[in-house]
Tab-separated table of C-alpha atoms in Angstrom:
chain	number	residue	atom	x	y	z
A	1	MET	CA	97.791	94.661	96.680
A	2	ILE	CA	98.152	96.593	99.924
A	3	TYR	CA	101.349	98.296	101.065
A	4	LEU	CA	101.636	99.523	104.656
A	5	ASN	CA	104.129	101.423	106.786
A	6	ASP	CA	103.426	101.858	110.491
A	7	HIS	CA	106.927	103.006	111.484
A	8	ILE	CA	106.401	106.654	110.619
A	9	GLN	CA	108.777	108.060	113.239
A	10	ASP	CA	111.667	106.021	111.821
A	11	PHE	CA	111.219	107.587	108.378
A	12	ASP	CA	113.902	110.042	107.191
A	13	ILE	CA	111.970	112.780	105.397
A	14	ASP	CA	115.106	114.590	104.187
A	15	ALA	CA	116.514	111.442	102.576
A	16	SER	CA	113.186	110.780	100.851
A	17	LEU	CA	112.799	114.128	99.072
A	18	PRO	CA	115.038	113.249	96.075
A	19	LEU	CA	112.986	110.064	95.577
A	20	LEU	CA	109.756	112.018	95.046
A	21	SER	CA	108.512	113.561	91.825
A	22	GLU	CA	108.589	117.352	91.785
A	23	GLN	CA	104.772	117.277	91.836
A	24	ARG	CA	104.722	115.159	95.005
A	25	ARG	CA	107.556	117.092	96.640
A	26	GLU	CA	105.450	120.258	96.348
A	27	VAL	CA	102.514	118.478	98.008
A	28	VAL	CA	104.727	117.132	100.794
A	29	MET	CA	106.285	120.514	101.521
A	30	ARG	CA	102.876	122.227	101.758
A	31	TYR	CA	102.192	120.316	104.971
A	32	ARG	CA	102.762	122.548	107.936
A	33	TYR	CA	103.886	119.829	110.349
A	34	ASP	CA	106.520	117.130	110.135
A	35	LEU	CA	103.995	114.288	110.576
A	36	GLY	CA	102.020	115.385	107.517
A	37	ARG	CA	105.183	115.649	105.460
A	38	ARG	CA	106.332	112.213	106.547
A	39	THR	CA	103.017	110.470	105.883
A	40	SER	CA	102.557	112.139	102.498
A	41	ALA	CA	106.060	111.140	101.390
A	42	ILE	CA	105.629	107.588	102.711
A	43	ALA	CA	102.327	107.198	100.832
A	44	TYR	CA	103.992	108.171	97.562
A	45	LEU	CA	106.952	105.852	98.159
A	46	LEU	CA	104.593	102.968	98.977
A	47	LEU	CA	102.895	103.625	95.640
A	48	CYS	CA	106.292	103.615	93.896
A	49	GLU	CA	107.162	100.319	95.598
A	50	GLY	CA	103.874	98.777	94.495
A	51	LEU	CA	104.211	100.037	90.930
A	52	GLN	CA	107.648	98.489	90.662
A	53	LYS	CA	106.679	95.144	92.235
A	54	GLU	CA	103.292	94.742	90.558
A	55	TYR	CA	103.822	96.410	87.174
A	56	GLY	CA	107.586	96.816	86.682
A	57	ILE	CA	107.210	100.609	86.555
A	58	THR	CA	110.275	102.419	87.869
A	59	GLU	CA	109.633	106.033	86.817
A	60	LYS	CA	108.190	108.459	89.346
A	61	PRO	CA	104.424	108.588	88.862
A	62	LEU	CA	102.652	111.860	88.146
A	63	PHE	CA	99.002	112.369	89.004
A	64	GLU	CA	95.946	113.901	87.469
A	65	PHE	CA	92.746	114.338	89.456
A	66	GLY	CA	89.098	113.503	88.830
A	67	LEU	CA	86.027	115.611	89.499
A	68	HIS	CA	86.050	114.976	93.266
A	69	GLY	CA	89.841	114.928	93.583
A	70	LYS	CA	90.466	111.200	93.115
A	71	PRO	CA	93.984	110.790	91.715
A	72	SER	CA	95.026	108.635	88.773
A	73	ILE	CA	98.457	107.998	87.287
A	74	ILE	CA	99.127	109.893	84.074
A	75	GLY	CA	99.748	107.418	81.251
A	76	HIS	CA	98.437	104.396	83.186
A	77	PRO	CA	94.634	104.471	83.233
A	78	GLU	CA	94.619	100.676	83.715
A	79	ILE	CA	96.230	100.996	87.169
A	80	HIS	CA	93.941	101.974	90.016
A	81	PHE	CA	95.341	103.054	93.363
A	82	ASN	CA	94.417	104.869	96.520
A	83	MET	CA	96.430	106.092	99.505
A	84	SER	CA	95.587	107.076	103.064
A	85	HIS	CA	97.483	108.072	106.181
A	86	CYS	CA	96.952	108.858	109.837
A	87	ARG	CA	99.329	109.488	112.717
A	88	ASP	CA	99.999	105.753	113.187
A	89	ALA	CA	100.123	104.267	109.688
A	90	VAL	CA	100.215	104.869	105.955
A	91	VAL	CA	98.548	102.554	103.420
A	92	CYS	CA	98.476	102.316	99.651
A	93	ALA	CA	96.312	99.962	97.583
A	94	LEU	CA	96.920	99.053	93.937
A	95	SER	CA	94.506	97.128	91.743
A	96	ASN	CA	93.357	96.501	88.204
A	97	ARG	CA	89.875	97.551	89.439
A	98	GLU	CA	88.668	100.755	91.095
A	99	VAL	CA	89.890	100.797	94.680
A	100	GLY	CA	89.549	102.889	97.816
A	101	ILE	CA	91.439	102.569	101.082
A	102	ASP	CA	91.253	104.418	104.377
A	103	VAL	CA	93.307	104.179	107.557
A	104	GLU	CA	92.451	105.875	110.833
A	105	SER	CA	94.039	105.932	114.265
A	106	VAL	CA	91.825	104.518	116.971
A	107	SER	CA	90.882	107.209	119.446
A	108	HIS	CA	87.949	108.332	121.514
A	109	TYR	CA	85.009	109.196	119.297
A	110	ARG	CA	82.298	111.732	120.002
A	111	GLU	CA	78.773	110.432	120.435
A	112	ASN	CA	77.294	113.247	118.333
A	113	VAL	CA	79.591	112.289	115.427
A	114	MET	CA	78.588	108.638	115.793
A	115	ARG	CA	74.883	109.509	115.741
A	116	TYR	CA	75.337	111.788	112.721
A	117	THR	CA	77.351	109.292	110.644
A	118	MET	CA	76.123	105.842	111.702
A	119	ASN	CA	72.758	104.188	111.185
A	120	ASP	CA	70.838	102.481	114.015
A	121	GLU	CA	72.320	99.018	113.383
A	122	GLU	CA	75.866	100.396	113.289
A	123	ILE	CA	75.300	102.399	116.487
A	124	LYS	CA	73.997	99.299	118.226
A	125	GLU	CA	77.042	97.281	117.159
A	126	ILE	CA	79.431	100.054	118.249
A	127	LEU	CA	77.826	100.442	121.681
A	128	GLN	CA	77.796	96.674	122.288
A	129	ALA	CA	81.400	96.152	121.214
A	130	GLU	CA	84.143	95.303	123.689
A	131	ARG	CA	86.051	98.276	122.249
A	132	PRO	CA	83.509	100.830	120.947
A	133	ASP	CA	86.348	103.070	119.758
A	134	VAL	CA	87.684	100.292	117.516
A	135	ALA	CA	84.182	99.445	116.255
A	136	PHE	CA	83.476	103.095	115.412
A	137	THR	CA	86.823	103.404	113.606
A	138	ARG	CA	86.128	100.190	111.673
A	139	PHE	CA	82.793	101.512	110.391
A	140	TRP	CA	84.291	104.903	109.610
A	141	THR	CA	87.142	103.434	107.539
A	142	MET	CA	84.713	101.174	105.696
A	143	LYS	CA	82.557	104.149	104.736
A	144	GLU	CA	85.514	106.252	103.632
A	145	ALA	CA	86.991	103.356	101.610
A	146	VAL	CA	83.668	102.948	99.775
A	147	LEU	CA	83.416	106.665	99.017
A	148	LYS	CA	87.035	106.824	97.888
A	149	CYS	CA	86.514	103.781	95.647
A	150	THR	CA	83.460	105.296	93.991
A	151	GLY	CA	85.139	108.682	93.790
A	152	GLU	CA	82.279	110.418	95.604
A	153	GLY	CA	84.204	111.768	98.559
A	154	LEU	CA	82.503	112.473	101.868
A	155	ARG	CA	78.818	113.236	101.607
A	156	ASN	CA	76.010	114.492	103.788
A	157	ASN	CA	74.277	111.185	104.463
A	158	MET	CA	77.046	108.956	105.774
A	159	LYS	CA	74.477	106.663	107.429
A	160	GLU	CA	73.547	105.043	104.099
A	161	VAL	CA	77.025	104.445	102.661
A	162	LEU	CA	77.252	100.759	103.614
A	163	GLN	CA	73.619	99.910	102.868
A	164	ASN	CA	72.900	98.027	99.641
A	165	ASN	CA	76.568	98.047	98.839
A	166	ALA	CA	77.666	95.431	96.289
A	167	LEU	CA	81.338	96.362	96.517
A	168	SER	CA	84.060	94.081	97.908
A	169	LEU	CA	85.022	95.392	101.351
A	170	SER	CA	87.482	94.164	103.991
A	171	THR	CA	88.887	95.617	107.206
A	172	VAL	CA	92.048	95.039	109.250
A	173	VAL	CA	92.561	96.096	112.867
A	174	SER	CA	96.226	96.355	113.824
A	175	LYS	CA	97.394	93.830	116.415
A	176	ASP	CA	97.953	96.574	118.978
A	177	LYS	CA	94.619	98.220	118.075
A	178	ARG	CA	96.341	101.548	117.289
A	179	TYR	CA	94.793	101.837	113.828
A	180	VAL	CA	92.237	100.307	111.470
A	181	TYR	CA	92.219	100.217	107.704
A	182	SER	CA	89.558	99.192	105.210
A	183	ILE	CA	89.839	98.506	101.503
A	184	CYS	CA	87.040	98.562	98.945
A	185	GLN	CA	87.072	97.360	95.328
A	186	ARG	CA	84.504	97.419	92.562
């Protein structure tokens, strides 16, 4: 299940702090800027909402982290989740299978980044797209969702991430084309 909030500026960070676990509150307060604090708090609260709706869990979740930093919920190894945020939206995915999700704001991309991270077929599709910025962001979120699902994290050869991939992958572009998110499941 996917939970999304794209009304970040309407979020009251001060009112949310008591709703967070102490562990998450510390993470939220480490962000230097208000936007980071807001998106981090929203991500956690989306997870809480999903845990209550999907699993009936009402206590504040605490996390432990895998080798590459992938979080899991202490005491609930059967619940898989992943969170992501950007300046325009926050997403959280919950599943009974391994899951990765990524959201990115659509903005101008740099050609050198495209050529470093995309393979020839992906570059061709991006350059031929009506909105190359949206196409680039779509591929980028797909790659990050895959790597977050597998727990690998970003790697040197981003060009190969989507090749020979047997994972379930889907992408959503917001109606106003401000952001794109992709979800991947094993």
